[in-house]
Amino acid sequence: MKFRALLTDHGVSLLDRRFVPAFEKIGKTCHLYLTREHVILLHNVLNANGVQAVAQFKKDALFEDYRISSQNDDRIAFTIDLTLLTRALRSSMSMDGEMLQVKLVKKHAVTADRPMPFLTFESKGQRSAVVQDVPISNPLTRTDVHELQSALDMTQDLPRTLVQVPDLHQLQVLADRLKNVGEILEVTITQHGDLHLQVSTTMVTIGTEFRKLWVLGVRANGFHLDEESSPSARLERALQKGEASAVQVSMKHFVKSLQCYLTKPDATFYGIAQNDSCLTMISQFFFPGTRQMDNSISLHYRLPVLDPGVP
């Protein structure tokens, strides 16, 4: 099992300034999954009880001279501490070396009797080199990698209808207000491009409606719902016609998912998965100065749905 590559300046910037900080907001560790063509960060995908997050990069988006080999179809996965990863990335940036090599190694640790696995960062300059060893878990077995790949495949299933949400900062401001009202958020998405966010208690119901958002996938035929109707009436009509889906999610999970703004997405879409199984959040990234999507980077969040029958 071998892995070695040169992490580019752009790769360091993507990880250190955008994606790793976003993942740190939802957990202390994540899986790092390496394949022949992709580098993938996965949080909580083997657990259905919390926020799931997947950031996938084509290898050339982060690395040069990328080399990987293993007996498991050249796939390697392990768990890594995000704080230690951040520290290694930032230290390498401060060294201003000519190249930053990343590789998997086994070394004898002071507190261990046998060699331990590390992800080693070696920053090389003309006169000096600095080596930083980031401890990792033992690489996953063939069976565990298969399970991880299956979970990754499930996150790629897109909802039938996706709506482009407003500015994420605007959603954060709204979520900060709603979380003081209740712990459960009801999310409704219509095929007309409407997004409803609502919190209800025995004393009060508060929410907001975003209308005529950009729709990807299945959209309703005909004219938009009655402009003069109230938001609740429009919503009820869409649900009755099968042109909307509604789920309840944890407000805490929703607030955590909004930390994806740290990755600086150019567009973000919400959708409700088939059979109302989860709330899906998909971010797109454009090439700088264009509206052309950069397919070398993708980001998905999935929020588990609460059972409305459970208090």
PDB file of C-alpha atoms in Angstrom:
ATOM      1  CA  MET A   1       0.000   0.000   0.000  1.00  0.00           C
ATOM      2  CA  LYS A   2       1.655   3.202  -1.212  1.00  0.00           C
ATOM      3  CA  PHE A   3       0.672   6.810  -1.730  1.00  0.00           C
ATOM      4  CA  ARG A   4       2.817   9.777  -2.690  1.00  0.00           C
ATOM      5  CA  ALA A   5       2.019  13.088  -4.378  1.00  0.00           C
ATOM      6  CA  LEU A   6       2.997  16.740  -4.571  1.00  0.00           C
ATOM      7  CA  LEU A   7       0.398  19.043  -3.032  1.00  0.00           C
ATOM      8  CA  THR A   8       0.116  22.220  -5.112  1.00  0.00           C
ATOM      9  CA  ASP A   9      -0.270  25.755  -3.744  1.00  0.00           C
ATOM     10  CA  HIS A  10      -3.842  25.735  -5.058  1.00  0.00           C
ATOM     11  CA  GLY A  11      -4.460  22.420  -3.309  1.00  0.00           C
ATOM     12  CA  VAL A  12      -3.128  23.766  -0.010  1.00  0.00           C
ATOM     13  CA  SER A  13      -5.367  26.827  -0.351  1.00  0.00           C
ATOM     14  CA  LEU A  14      -8.473  24.752  -1.129  1.00  0.00           C
ATOM     15  CA  LEU A  15      -7.935  22.481   1.847  1.00  0.00           C
ATOM     16  CA  ASP A  16      -6.595  24.876   4.464  1.00  0.00           C
ATOM     17  CA  ARG A  17      -8.678  27.968   3.762  1.00  0.00           C
ATOM     18  CA  ARG A  18     -11.945  26.433   2.642  1.00  0.00           C
ATOM     19  CA  PHE A  19     -12.811  22.764   2.938  1.00  0.00           C
ATOM     20  CA  VAL A  20     -11.015  21.566   6.073  1.00  0.00           C
ATOM     21  CA  PRO A  21     -12.358  24.530   8.148  1.00  0.00           C
ATOM     22  CA  ALA A  22     -15.888  23.721   6.934  1.00  0.00           C
ATOM     23  CA  PHE A  23     -15.498  20.074   7.937  1.00  0.00           C
ATOM     24  CA  GLU A  24     -14.061  21.082  11.327  1.00  0.00           C
ATOM     25  CA  LYS A  25     -17.352  22.864  12.067  1.00  0.00           C
ATOM     26  CA  ILE A  26     -19.249  19.568  11.942  1.00  0.00           C
ATOM     27  CA  GLY A  27     -16.716  17.127  13.393  1.00  0.00           C
ATOM     28  CA  LYS A  28     -13.208  16.590  14.730  1.00  0.00           C
ATOM     29  CA  THR A  29     -12.281  13.817  12.308  1.00  0.00           C
ATOM     30  CA  CYS A  30     -13.187  12.598   8.843  1.00  0.00           C
ATOM     31  CA  HIS A  31     -12.318   9.838   6.431  1.00  0.00           C
ATOM     32  CA  LEU A  32      -9.756  10.638   3.760  1.00  0.00           C
ATOM     33  CA  TYR A  33     -10.415   8.359   0.783  1.00  0.00           C
ATOM     34  CA  LEU A  34      -7.847   8.115  -2.017  1.00  0.00           C
ATOM     35  CA  THR A  35      -8.516   6.482  -5.389  1.00  0.00           C
ATOM     36  CA  ARG A  36      -6.769   6.539  -8.754  1.00  0.00           C
ATOM     37  CA  GLU A  37      -8.692   9.620  -9.864  1.00  0.00           C
ATOM     38  CA  HIS A  38     -10.154  11.281  -6.772  1.00  0.00           C
ATOM     39  CA  VAL A  39      -9.374  12.565  -3.296  1.00  0.00           C
ATOM     40  CA  ILE A  40     -12.451  12.554  -1.056  1.00  0.00           C
ATOM     41  CA  LEU A  41     -13.227  13.928   2.394  1.00  0.00           C
ATOM     42  CA  LEU A  42     -16.143  12.144   4.053  1.00  0.00           C
ATOM     43  CA  HIS A  43     -17.762  12.984   7.375  1.00  0.00           C
ATOM     44  CA  ASN A  44     -20.214  10.671   9.126  1.00  0.00           C
ATOM     45  CA  VAL A  45     -21.333   8.851   5.960  1.00  0.00           C
ATOM     46  CA  LEU A  46     -21.434   5.518   7.808  1.00  0.00           C
ATOM     47  CA  ASN A  47     -23.807   6.947  10.414  1.00  0.00           C
ATOM     48  CA  ALA A  48     -27.394   7.960   9.663  1.00  0.00           C
ATOM     49  CA  ASN A  49     -27.841   9.980  12.865  1.00  0.00           C
ATOM     50  CA  GLY A  50     -26.042  13.226  12.039  1.00  0.00           C
ATOM     51  CA  VAL A  51     -24.954  15.592   9.308  1.00  0.00           C
ATOM     52  CA  GLN A  52     -23.188  13.815   6.462  1.00  0.00           C
ATOM     53  CA  ALA A  53     -20.707  15.694   4.287  1.00  0.00           C
ATOM     54  CA  VAL A  54     -18.730  14.679   1.198  1.00  0.00           C
ATOM     55  CA  ALA A  55     -16.175  16.835  -0.609  1.00  0.00           C
ATOM     56  CA  GLN A  56     -14.767  15.211  -3.725  1.00  0.00           C
ATOM     57  CA  PHE A  57     -11.824  16.496  -5.753  1.00  0.00           C
ATOM     58  CA  LYS A  58     -10.305  15.244  -8.954  1.00  0.00           C
ATOM     59  CA  LYS A  59      -6.699  14.469  -8.116  1.00  0.00           C
ATOM     60  CA  ASP A  60      -5.362  17.244 -10.370  1.00  0.00           C
ATOM     61  CA  ALA A  61      -7.330  19.836  -8.408  1.00  0.00           C
ATOM     62  CA  LEU A  62      -5.027  19.238  -5.425  1.00  0.00           C
ATOM     63  CA  PHE A  63      -1.963  17.295  -6.518  1.00  0.00           C
ATOM     64  CA  GLU A  64       0.764  16.806  -9.087  1.00  0.00           C
ATOM     65  CA  ASP A  65       2.760  13.614  -9.637  1.00  0.00           C
ATOM     66  CA  TYR A  66       0.001  11.608  -7.950  1.00  0.00           C
ATOM     67  CA  ARG A  67       0.948   7.983  -7.317  1.00  0.00           C
ATOM     68  CA  ILE A  68      -1.148   5.380  -5.505  1.00  0.00           C
ATOM     69  CA  SER A  69      -1.121   1.610  -5.318  1.00  0.00           C
ATOM     70  CA  SER A  70      -2.828  -0.973  -3.126  1.00  0.00           C
ATOM     71  CA  GLN A  71      -4.167  -4.483  -3.391  1.00  0.00           C
ATOM     72  CA  ASN A  72      -7.667  -3.055  -3.017  1.00  0.00           C
ATOM     73  CA  ASP A  73      -8.011  -1.753  -6.582  1.00  0.00           C
ATOM     74  CA  ASP A  74      -5.661   1.152  -5.740  1.00  0.00           C
ATOM     75  CA  ARG A  75      -8.019   2.505  -3.090  1.00  0.00           C
ATOM     76  CA  ILE A  76      -6.852   3.650   0.349  1.00  0.00           C
ATOM     77  CA  ALA A  77      -8.978   5.120   3.138  1.00  0.00           C
ATOM     78  CA  PHE A  78      -8.292   6.116   6.732  1.00  0.00           C
ATOM     79  CA  THR A  79      -9.489   8.462   9.477  1.00  0.00           C
ATOM     80  CA  ILE A  80      -7.598  11.692  10.129  1.00  0.00           C
ATOM     81  CA  ASP A  81      -7.796  14.376  12.816  1.00  0.00           C
ATOM     82  CA  LEU A  82      -8.776  17.643  11.130  1.00  0.00           C
ATOM     83  CA  THR A  83      -7.022  19.867  13.662  1.00  0.00           C
ATOM     84  CA  LEU A  84      -3.723  18.070  13.074  1.00  0.00           C
ATOM     85  CA  LEU A  85      -4.267  18.205   9.314  1.00  0.00           C
ATOM     86  CA  THR A  86      -4.868  21.959   9.501  1.00  0.00           C
ATOM     87  CA  ARG A  87      -1.726  22.436  11.574  1.00  0.00           C
ATOM     88  CA  ALA A  88       0.376  20.554   9.025  1.00  0.00           C
ATOM     89  CA  LEU A  89      -1.068  22.500   6.094  1.00  0.00           C
ATOM     90  CA  ARG A  90      -0.506  25.880   7.736  1.00  0.00           C
ATOM     91  CA  SER A  91       3.021  25.029   8.844  1.00  0.00           C
ATOM     92  CA  SER A  92       3.879  23.993   5.307  1.00  0.00           C
ATOM     93  CA  MET A  93       2.576  27.311   3.982  1.00  0.00           C
ATOM     94  CA  SER A  94       4.706  29.257   6.467  1.00  0.00           C
ATOM     95  CA  MET A  95       7.852  27.413   5.314  1.00  0.00           C
ATOM     96  CA  ASP A  96       7.441  28.681   1.751  1.00  0.00           C
ATOM     97  CA  GLY A  97       9.235  25.653   0.349  1.00  0.00           C
ATOM     98  CA  GLU A  98       9.614  24.889  -3.319  1.00  0.00           C
ATOM     99  CA  MET A  99       7.459  21.761  -3.072  1.00  0.00           C
ATOM    100  CA  LEU A 100       5.259  19.961  -0.581  1.00  0.00           C
ATOM    101  CA  GLN A 101       5.304  16.185  -0.781  1.00  0.00           C
ATOM    102  CA  VAL A 102       2.582  14.156   0.928  1.00  0.00           C
ATOM    103  CA  LYS A 103       2.981  10.423   1.472  1.00  0.00           C
ATOM    104  CA  LEU A 104       1.843   7.505   3.609  1.00  0.00           C
ATOM    105  CA  VAL A 105       4.491   6.059   5.897  1.00  0.00           C
ATOM    106  CA  LYS A 106       4.856   3.792   8.906  1.00  0.00           C
ATOM    107  CA  LYS A 107       7.107   4.906  11.745  1.00  0.00           C
ATOM    108  CA  HIS A 108       7.870   3.895  15.306  1.00  0.00           C
ATOM    109  CA  ALA A 109       6.099   6.277  17.671  1.00  0.00           C
ATOM    110  CA  VAL A 110       7.481   6.972  21.138  1.00  0.00           C
ATOM    111  CA  THR A 111       4.420   5.525  22.881  1.00  0.00           C
ATOM    112  CA  ALA A 112       3.912   2.511  20.580  1.00  0.00           C
ATOM    113  CA  ASP A 113       5.621  -0.877  20.371  1.00  0.00           C
ATOM    114  CA  ARG A 114       4.972  -1.322  16.672  1.00  0.00           C
ATOM    115  CA  PRO A 115       5.160   0.982  13.626  1.00  0.00           C
ATOM    116  CA  MET A 116       2.220   3.379  13.343  1.00  0.00           C
ATOM    117  CA  PRO A 117       0.714   4.877  10.156  1.00  0.00           C
ATOM    118  CA  PHE A 118       1.235   8.569   9.389  1.00  0.00           C
ATOM    119  CA  LEU A 119       0.411  10.990   6.609  1.00  0.00           C
ATOM    120  CA  THR A 120       3.705  12.802   6.214  1.00  0.00           C
ATOM    121  CA  PHE A 121       4.078  16.347   4.892  1.00  0.00           C
ATOM    122  CA  GLU A 122       7.588  17.208   3.722  1.00  0.00           C
ATOM    123  CA  SER A 123       8.224  20.808   2.718  1.00  0.00           C
ATOM    124  CA  LYS A 124      11.453  21.107   0.742  1.00  0.00           C
ATOM    125  CA  GLY A 125      13.401  24.266  -0.041  1.00  0.00           C
ATOM    126  CA  GLN A 126      16.878  24.909  -1.408  1.00  0.00           C
ATOM    127  CA  ARG A 127      18.540  24.816   1.994  1.00  0.00           C
ATOM    128  CA  SER A 128      16.136  23.097   4.328  1.00  0.00           C
ATOM    129  CA  ALA A 129      13.343  20.568   4.643  1.00  0.00           C
ATOM    130  CA  VAL A 130      10.669  20.251   7.311  1.00  0.00           C
ATOM    131  CA  VAL A 131       8.854  16.971   7.921  1.00  0.00           C
ATOM    132  CA  GLN A 132       5.526  16.819   9.744  1.00  0.00           C
ATOM    133  CA  ASP A 133       3.924  13.500  10.620  1.00  0.00           C
ATOM    134  CA  VAL A 134       0.152  13.502  11.038  1.00  0.00           C
ATOM    135  CA  PRO A 135      -1.037  10.339  12.808  1.00  0.00           C
ATOM    136  CA  ILE A 136      -3.874   8.507  11.083  1.00  0.00           C
ATOM    137  CA  SER A 137      -5.923   5.398  11.754  1.00  0.00           C
ATOM    138  CA  ASN A 138      -4.897   2.082  10.337  1.00  0.00           C
ATOM    139  CA  PRO A 139      -6.011   1.972   6.693  1.00  0.00           C
ATOM    140  CA  LEU A 140      -9.470   0.515   6.249  1.00  0.00           C
ATOM    141  CA  THR A 141      -9.787  -3.120   5.278  1.00  0.00           C
ATOM    142  CA  ARG A 142     -11.147  -4.195   1.905  1.00  0.00           C
ATOM    143  CA  THR A 143     -14.565  -4.773   3.477  1.00  0.00           C
ATOM    144  CA  ASP A 144     -14.561  -1.377   5.195  1.00  0.00           C
ATOM    145  CA  VAL A 145     -13.514   0.404   1.995  1.00  0.00           C
ATOM    146  CA  HIS A 146     -16.358  -1.310   0.143  1.00  0.00           C
ATOM    147  CA  GLU A 147     -18.781  -0.100   2.812  1.00  0.00           C
ATOM    148  CA  LEU A 148     -17.372   3.430   2.538  1.00  0.00           C
ATOM    149  CA  GLN A 149     -17.688   3.357  -1.257  1.00  0.00           C
ATOM    150  CA  SER A 150     -21.293   2.158  -1.004  1.00  0.00           C
ATOM    151  CA  ALA A 151     -22.098   5.017   1.381  1.00  0.00           C
ATOM    152  CA  LEU A 152     -20.394   7.449  -1.018  1.00  0.00           C
ATOM    153  CA  ASP A 153     -22.460   6.124  -3.927  1.00  0.00           C
ATOM    154  CA  MET A 154     -25.641   6.723  -1.949  1.00  0.00           C
ATOM    155  CA  THR A 155     -24.750  10.384  -1.402  1.00  0.00           C
ATOM    156  CA  GLN A 156     -24.525  10.844  -5.178  1.00  0.00           C
ATOM    157  CA  ASP A 157     -28.238  10.097  -5.659  1.00  0.00           C
ATOM    158  CA  LEU A 158     -29.831  13.439  -6.514  1.00  0.00           C
ATOM    159  CA  PRO A 159     -33.338  14.523  -5.487  1.00  0.00           C
ATOM    160  CA  ARG A 160     -35.842  14.813  -8.322  1.00  0.00           C
ATOM    161  CA  THR A 161     -36.236  18.553  -7.681  1.00  0.00           C
ATOM    162  CA  LEU A 162     -33.526  20.974  -6.551  1.00  0.00           C
ATOM    163  CA  VAL A 163     -33.971  24.693  -5.879  1.00  0.00           C
ATOM    164  CA  GLN A 164     -31.148  27.206  -5.748  1.00  0.00           C
ATOM    165  CA  VAL A 165     -31.182  28.775  -2.313  1.00  0.00           C
ATOM    166  CA  PRO A 166     -30.575  32.469  -1.630  1.00  0.00           C
ATOM    167  CA  ASP A 167     -27.320  33.826  -0.308  1.00  0.00           C
ATOM    168  CA  LEU A 168     -26.043  31.529   2.455  1.00  0.00           C
ATOM    169  CA  HIS A 169     -25.407  34.496   4.752  1.00  0.00           C
ATOM    170  CA  GLN A 170     -29.101  35.360   4.468  1.00  0.00           C
ATOM    171  CA  LEU A 171     -29.995  31.810   5.460  1.00  0.00           C
ATOM    172  CA  GLN A 172     -27.609  31.986   8.423  1.00  0.00           C
ATOM    173  CA  VAL A 173     -29.294  35.148   9.697  1.00  0.00           C
ATOM    174  CA  LEU A 174     -32.686  33.470   9.371  1.00  0.00           C
ATOM    175  CA  ALA A 175     -31.480  30.270  11.073  1.00  0.00           C
ATOM    176  CA  ASP A 176     -30.075  32.288  13.985  1.00  0.00           C
ATOM    177  CA  ARG A 177     -33.565  33.724  14.530  1.00  0.00           C
ATOM    178  CA  LEU A 178     -35.433  30.454  14.124  1.00  0.00           C
ATOM    179  CA  LYS A 179     -33.175  28.400  16.397  1.00  0.00           C
ATOM    180  CA  ASN A 180     -34.264  30.566  19.330  1.00  0.00           C
ATOM    181  CA  VAL A 181     -37.865  29.509  18.704  1.00  0.00           C
ATOM    182  CA  GLY A 182     -37.629  25.731  18.356  1.00  0.00           C
ATOM    183  CA  GLU A 183     -35.377  22.732  17.819  1.00  0.00           C
ATOM    184  CA  ILE A 184     -37.190  21.286  14.799  1.00  0.00           C
ATOM    185  CA  LEU A 185     -37.221  22.917  11.367  1.00  0.00           C
ATOM    186  CA  GLU A 186     -39.800  22.039   8.736  1.00  0.00           C
ATOM    187  CA  VAL A 187     -38.461  22.354   5.208  1.00  0.00           C
ATOM    188  CA  THR A 188     -40.767  22.302   2.188  1.00  0.00           C
ATOM    189  CA  ILE A 189     -39.619  22.484  -1.428  1.00  0.00           C
ATOM    190  CA  THR A 190     -42.033  22.888  -4.326  1.00  0.00           C
ATOM    191  CA  GLN A 191     -41.596  22.136  -8.000  1.00  0.00           C
ATOM    192  CA  HIS A 192     -42.544  25.769  -8.626  1.00  0.00           C
ATOM    193  CA  GLY A 193     -39.245  26.908  -7.089  1.00  0.00           C
ATOM    194  CA  ASP A 194     -40.483  27.816  -3.618  1.00  0.00           C
ATOM    195  CA  LEU A 195     -38.604  27.064  -0.400  1.00  0.00           C
ATOM    196  CA  HIS A 196     -40.454  27.215   2.933  1.00  0.00           C
ATOM    197  CA  LEU A 197     -38.608  27.156   6.270  1.00  0.00           C
ATOM    198  CA  GLN A 198     -40.767  27.031   9.386  1.00  0.00           C
ATOM    199  CA  VAL A 199     -40.490  26.406  13.120  1.00  0.00           C
ATOM    200  CA  SER A 200     -43.599  25.664  15.182  1.00  0.00           C
ATOM    201  CA  THR A 201     -44.233  25.385  18.905  1.00  0.00           C
ATOM    202  CA  THR A 202     -47.415  25.201  20.958  1.00  0.00           C
ATOM    203  CA  MET A 203     -47.224  28.978  21.334  1.00  0.00           C
ATOM    204  CA  VAL A 204     -46.022  30.302  17.977  1.00  0.00           C
ATOM    205  CA  THR A 205     -45.264  29.450  14.355  1.00  0.00           C
ATOM    206  CA  ILE A 206     -42.639  31.442  12.497  1.00  0.00           C
ATOM    207  CA  GLY A 207     -41.045  30.952   9.131  1.00  0.00           C
ATOM    208  CA  THR A 208     -40.288  32.412   5.753  1.00  0.00           C
ATOM    209  CA  GLU A 209     -40.920  31.674   2.094  1.00  0.00           C
ATOM    210  CA  PHE A 210     -38.417  32.110  -0.734  1.00  0.00           C
ATOM    211  CA  ARG A 211     -40.230  32.259  -4.053  1.00  0.00           C
ATOM    212  CA  LYS A 212     -39.464  31.582  -7.719  1.00  0.00           C
ATOM    213  CA  LEU A 213     -36.030  30.117  -7.118  1.00  0.00           C
ATOM    214  CA  TRP A 214     -34.087  28.485  -9.930  1.00  0.00           C
ATOM    215  CA  VAL A 215     -35.195  24.855 -10.345  1.00  0.00           C
ATOM    216  CA  LEU A 216     -33.091  21.901 -11.475  1.00  0.00           C
ATOM    217  CA  GLY A 217     -34.776  18.620 -12.339  1.00  0.00           C
ATOM    218  CA  VAL A 218     -38.532  18.100 -12.150  1.00  0.00           C
ATOM    219  CA  ARG A 219     -40.531  21.325 -12.212  1.00  0.00           C
ATOM    220  CA  ALA A 220     -44.295  21.828 -12.163  1.00  0.00           C
ATOM    221  CA  ASN A 221     -46.081  22.367 -15.455  1.00  0.00           C
ATOM    222  CA  GLY A 222     -48.170  25.452 -16.103  1.00  0.00           C
ATOM    223  CA  PHE A 223     -48.329  28.743 -14.293  1.00  0.00           C
ATOM    224  CA  HIS A 224     -46.961  29.504 -10.868  1.00  0.00           C
ATOM    225  CA  LEU A 225     -49.269  29.082  -7.929  1.00  0.00           C
ATOM    226  CA  ASP A 226     -51.749  31.884  -7.274  1.00  0.00           C
ATOM    227  CA  GLU A 227     -49.791  35.070  -6.614  1.00  0.00           C
ATOM    228  CA  GLU A 228     -52.537  36.446  -4.362  1.00  0.00           C
ATOM    229  CA  SER A 229     -52.795  33.402  -2.115  1.00  0.00           C
ATOM    230  CA  SER A 230     -51.089  33.281   1.255  1.00  0.00           C
ATOM    231  CA  PRO A 231     -47.840  31.281   1.595  1.00  0.00           C
ATOM    232  CA  SER A 232     -49.640  28.617   3.632  1.00  0.00           C
ATOM    233  CA  ALA A 233     -52.393  28.300   1.003  1.00  0.00           C
ATOM    234  CA  ARG A 234     -49.873  28.008  -1.844  1.00  0.00           C
ATOM    235  CA  LEU A 235     -47.964  25.401   0.123  1.00  0.00           C
ATOM    236  CA  GLU A 236     -51.045  23.345   0.916  1.00  0.00           C
ATOM    237  CA  ARG A 237     -52.132  23.392  -2.720  1.00  0.00           C
ATOM    238  CA  ALA A 238     -48.702  22.259  -3.921  1.00  0.00           C
ATOM    239  CA  LEU A 239     -48.657  19.406  -1.410  1.00  0.00           C
ATOM    240  CA  GLN A 240     -52.154  18.283  -2.428  1.00  0.00           C
ATOM    241  CA  LYS A 241     -51.141  18.242  -6.118  1.00  0.00           C
ATOM    242  CA  GLY A 242     -47.977  16.264  -5.398  1.00  0.00           C
ATOM    243  CA  GLU A 243     -45.823  19.215  -6.463  1.00  0.00           C
ATOM    244  CA  ALA A 244     -44.023  19.621  -3.130  1.00  0.00           C
ATOM    245  CA  SER A 245     -42.214  17.623  -0.471  1.00  0.00           C
ATOM    246  CA  ALA A 246     -41.911  18.454   3.217  1.00  0.00           C
ATOM    247  CA  VAL A 247     -39.608  17.065   5.904  1.00  0.00           C
ATOM    248  CA  GLN A 248     -38.579  17.893   9.431  1.00  0.00           C
ATOM    249  CA  VAL A 249     -34.896  18.165  10.359  1.00  0.00           C
ATOM    250  CA  SER A 250     -32.950  19.106  13.460  1.00  0.00           C
ATOM    251  CA  MET A 251     -32.361  22.845  13.674  1.00  0.00           C
ATOM    252  CA  LYS A 252     -28.927  22.055  15.106  1.00  0.00           C
ATOM    253  CA  HIS A 253     -28.081  19.985  12.012  1.00  0.00           C
ATOM    254  CA  PHE A 254     -29.370  22.707   9.692  1.00  0.00           C
ATOM    255  CA  VAL A 255     -27.230  25.384  11.358  1.00  0.00           C
ATOM    256  CA  LYS A 256     -24.161  23.128  11.124  1.00  0.00           C
ATOM    257  CA  SER A 257     -24.747  22.503   7.429  1.00  0.00           C
ATOM    258  CA  LEU A 258     -24.730  26.233   6.731  1.00  0.00           C
ATOM    259  CA  GLN A 259     -21.042  26.268   7.672  1.00  0.00           C
ATOM    260  CA  CYS A 260     -20.503  25.093   4.098  1.00  0.00           C
ATOM    261  CA  TYR A 261     -20.254  28.818   3.301  1.00  0.00           C
ATOM    262  CA  LEU A 262     -16.602  28.480   4.356  1.00  0.00           C
ATOM    263  CA  THR A 263     -15.947  26.520   1.150  1.00  0.00           C
ATOM    264  CA  LYS A 264     -17.032  29.621  -0.835  1.00  0.00           C
ATOM    265  CA  PRO A 265     -19.553  27.947  -3.163  1.00  0.00           C
ATOM    266  CA  ASP A 266     -20.860  29.891  -6.140  1.00  0.00           C
ATOM    267  CA  ALA A 267     -24.287  28.241  -6.031  1.00  0.00           C
ATOM    268  CA  THR A 268     -26.075  26.041  -3.505  1.00  0.00           C
ATOM    269  CA  PHE A 269     -29.161  23.897  -4.050  1.00  0.00           C
ATOM    270  CA  TYR A 270     -31.562  22.178  -1.649  1.00  0.00           C
ATOM    271  CA  GLY A 271     -33.590  19.099  -2.432  1.00  0.00           C
ATOM    272  CA  ILE A 272     -35.532  16.385  -0.610  1.00  0.00           C
ATOM    273  CA  ALA A 273     -34.394  12.872  -1.450  1.00  0.00           C
ATOM    274  CA  GLN A 274     -36.650  10.130  -2.744  1.00  0.00           C
ATOM    275  CA  ASN A 275     -39.118   8.815  -0.164  1.00  0.00           C
ATOM    276  CA  ASP A 276     -38.367  11.930   1.915  1.00  0.00           C
ATOM    277  CA  SER A 277     -35.325  10.119   3.334  1.00  0.00           C
ATOM    278  CA  CYS A 278     -33.098  13.176   3.870  1.00  0.00           C
ATOM    279  CA  LEU A 279     -32.582  16.850   3.088  1.00  0.00           C
ATOM    280  CA  THR A 280     -29.801  17.206   0.519  1.00  0.00           C
ATOM    281  CA  MET A 281     -27.594  20.261   0.046  1.00  0.00           C
ATOM    282  CA  ILE A 282     -25.419  20.473  -3.080  1.00  0.00           C
ATOM    283  CA  SER A 283     -22.841  23.187  -3.758  1.00  0.00           C
ATOM    284  CA  GLN A 284     -21.390  24.184  -7.120  1.00  0.00           C
ATOM    285  CA  PHE A 285     -18.104  25.922  -7.807  1.00  0.00           C
ATOM    286  CA  PHE A 286     -17.318  28.010 -10.875  1.00  0.00           C
ATOM    287  CA  PHE A 287     -14.062  28.819 -12.587  1.00  0.00           C
ATOM    288  CA  PRO A 288     -12.938  32.280 -11.361  1.00  0.00           C
ATOM    289  CA  GLY A 289     -14.576  35.124 -13.247  1.00  0.00           C
ATOM    290  CA  THR A 290     -17.011  32.855 -15.113  1.00  0.00           C
ATOM    291  CA  ARG A 291     -20.354  31.080 -14.704  1.00  0.00           C
ATOM    292  CA  GLN A 292     -18.815  27.840 -15.938  1.00  0.00           C
ATOM    293  CA  MET A 293     -18.996  25.035 -13.392  1.00  0.00           C
ATOM    294  CA  ASP A 294     -15.739  23.512 -12.170  1.00  0.00           C
ATOM    295  CA  ASN A 295     -16.495  19.788 -12.292  1.00  0.00           C
ATOM    296  CA  SER A 296     -13.237  18.935 -10.524  1.00  0.00           C
ATOM    297  CA  ILE A 297     -14.824  19.856  -7.158  1.00  0.00           C
ATOM    298  CA  SER A 298     -18.125  18.766  -5.625  1.00  0.00           C
ATOM    299  CA  LEU A 299     -19.684  19.145  -2.190  1.00  0.00           C
ATOM    300  CA  HIS A 300     -22.738  17.384  -0.737  1.00  0.00           C
ATOM    301  CA  TYR A 301     -24.402  17.610   2.661  1.00  0.00           C
ATOM    302  CA  ARG A 302     -27.198  15.301   3.807  1.00  0.00           C
ATOM    303  CA  LEU A 303     -29.367  15.962   6.864  1.00  0.00           C
ATOM    304  CA  PRO A 304     -31.337  13.071   8.390  1.00  0.00           C
ATOM    305  CA  VAL A 305     -35.094  13.446   8.546  1.00  0.00           C
ATOM    306  CA  LEU A 306     -36.853  13.350  11.903  1.00  0.00           C
ATOM    307  CA  ASP A 307     -39.789  11.052  12.471  1.00  0.00           C
ATOM    308  CA  PRO A 308     -42.781  13.375  13.002  1.00  0.00           C
ATOM    309  CA  GLY A 309     -44.339  10.750  15.267  1.00  0.00           C
ATOM    310  CA  VAL A 310     -41.463  10.891  17.741  1.00  0.00           C
ATOM    311  CA  PRO A 311     -41.643  13.755  20.246  1.00  0.00           C
TER     312      PRO A 311
END
